[in-house]
Tab-separated table of C-alpha atoms and ligand atoms in Angstrom:
chain	number	residue	atom	x	y	z
A	1	UNK	CA	0.722	-0.133	-0.275
A	2	UNK	CA	1.383	3.771	-0.409
A	3	UNK	CA	-0.040	6.420	0.550
A	4	UNK	CA	-1.080	9.566	-2.387
A	5	UNK	CA	-2.566	12.618	-1.876
A	6	UNK	CA	-5.054	14.736	-3.715
A	7	UNK	CA	-6.448	17.897	-3.692
A	8	UNK	CA	-10.073	18.790	-3.688
A	9	UNK	CA	-11.189	22.108	-5.142
A	10	UNK	CA	-13.370	23.353	-1.972
A	11	UNK	CA	-12.397	21.259	0.493
A	12	UNK	CA	-8.546	20.744	0.292
A	13	UNK	CA	-5.801	17.928	0.079
A	14	UNK	CA	-6.609	14.829	1.820
A	15	UNK	CA	-4.670	10.959	1.483
A	16	UNK	CA	-6.229	8.047	0.113
A	17	UNK	CA	-3.891	4.546	0.666
A	18	UNK	CA	-3.838	2.611	-2.341
A	19	UNK	CA	-2.173	-0.415	-3.286
A	20	UNK	CA	1.005	0.822	-5.207
A	21	UNK	CA	0.732	2.149	-8.692
A	22	UNK	CA	-3.295	1.967	-8.645
A	23	UNK	CA	-3.954	5.386	-8.309
A	24	UNK	CA	-5.643	7.727	-10.739
A	25	UNK	CA	-5.235	11.125	-11.519
A	26	UNK	CA	-8.412	12.084	-9.963
A	27	UNK	CA	-10.006	10.454	-7.087
A	28	UNK	CA	-13.478	11.143	-5.152
A	29	UNK	CA	-13.191	13.601	-2.430
A	30	UNK	CA	-14.253	11.618	0.627
A	31	UNK	CA	-15.747	14.577	2.361
A	32	UNK	CA	-18.207	16.245	-0.812
A	33	UNK	CA	-17.752	13.529	-3.793
A	34	UNK	CA	-16.666	16.001	-6.133
A	35	UNK	CA	-13.645	15.285	-8.494
A	36	UNK	CA	-10.206	15.722	-6.611
A	37	UNK	CA	-6.708	15.562	-8.834
A	38	UNK	CA	-3.718	14.175	-7.661
A	39	UNK	CA	-0.799	16.229	-5.814
A	40	UNK	CA	2.792	14.533	-6.547
A	41	UNK	CA	4.669	14.875	-3.105
A	42	UNK	CA	8.507	14.750	-2.127
A	43	UNK	CA	8.721	11.293	-0.800
A	44	UNK	CA	9.076	10.292	2.874
A	45	UNK	CA	12.514	10.958	3.360
A	46	UNK	CA	14.618	11.649	6.385
A	47	UNK	CA	12.355	10.354	8.752
A	48	UNK	CA	15.176	7.765	9.850
A	49	UNK	CA	16.328	8.580	13.482
A	50	UNK	CA	19.625	10.960	13.848
A	51	UNK	CA	21.215	7.311	14.970
A	52	UNK	CA	20.921	5.553	12.167
A	53	UNK	CA	21.099	8.415	9.832
A	54	UNK	CA	24.538	8.447	11.299
A	55	UNK	CA	25.007	4.687	11.392
A	56	UNK	CA	24.202	5.087	7.374
A	57	UNK	CA	26.508	7.619	7.045
A	58	UNK	CA	29.374	5.920	8.788
A	59	UNK	CA	28.905	2.854	6.412
A	60	UNK	CA	29.040	4.471	3.155
A	61	UNK	CA	32.259	7.199	3.779
A	62	UNK	CA	33.658	3.684	5.196
A	63	UNK	CA	33.390	2.297	1.660
A	64	UNK	CA	35.880	4.206	0.036
A	65	UNK	CA	37.383	5.633	2.675
A	66	UNK	CA	37.780	3.160	6.182
A	67	UNK	CA	38.373	4.796	9.002
A	68	UNK	CA	42.181	4.291	10.357
A	69	UNK	CA	42.186	2.875	14.065
A	70	UNK	CA	45.464	4.661	15.837
A	71	UNK	CA	45.917	2.540	18.728
A	72	UNK	CA	44.245	-0.600	20.491
A	73	UNK	CA	41.029	-1.202	21.526
A	74	UNK	CA	41.200	-1.404	25.460
A	75	UNK	CA	41.026	-5.426	27.141
A	76	UNK	CA	37.425	-6.253	27.615
A	77	UNK	CA	36.830	-8.705	30.353
A	78	UNK	CA	36.003	-11.619	28.475
A	79	UNK	CA	32.778	-13.020	28.634
A	80	UNK	CA	31.605	-16.232	30.122
A	81	UNK	CA	30.251	-18.352	27.372
A	82	UNK	CA	33.271	-17.915	25.599
A	83	UNK	CA	35.453	-20.312	28.348
A	84	UNK	CA	33.256	-23.224	27.022
A	85	UNK	CA	34.115	-22.621	23.158
A	86	UNK	CA	37.112	-25.440	22.929
A	87	UNK	CA	40.434	-24.001	22.308
A	88	UNK	CA	43.175	-25.486	19.802
B	101	LIG	ZN1	-14.118	18.241	-1.186
């Protein structure tokens, strides 16, 4: 399903949810029933959280220019489950 925007001459804008690709150039206004023309709007971009956007931007940057590590990551205490793994 996709959301399509229409504008009635008398009642103003409204949205209709239809299966993708099935929206016509006009539809009946839900309030007055008169024909309403379809309005084309920008796609809903930028709705992800700032943390997700930052992670995606970092991933994109790493494809061309990976970040250089200048120091070793400090040791963390080993997880107890790791001690049960077979050792060579
Ligand atoms: Zn109307």
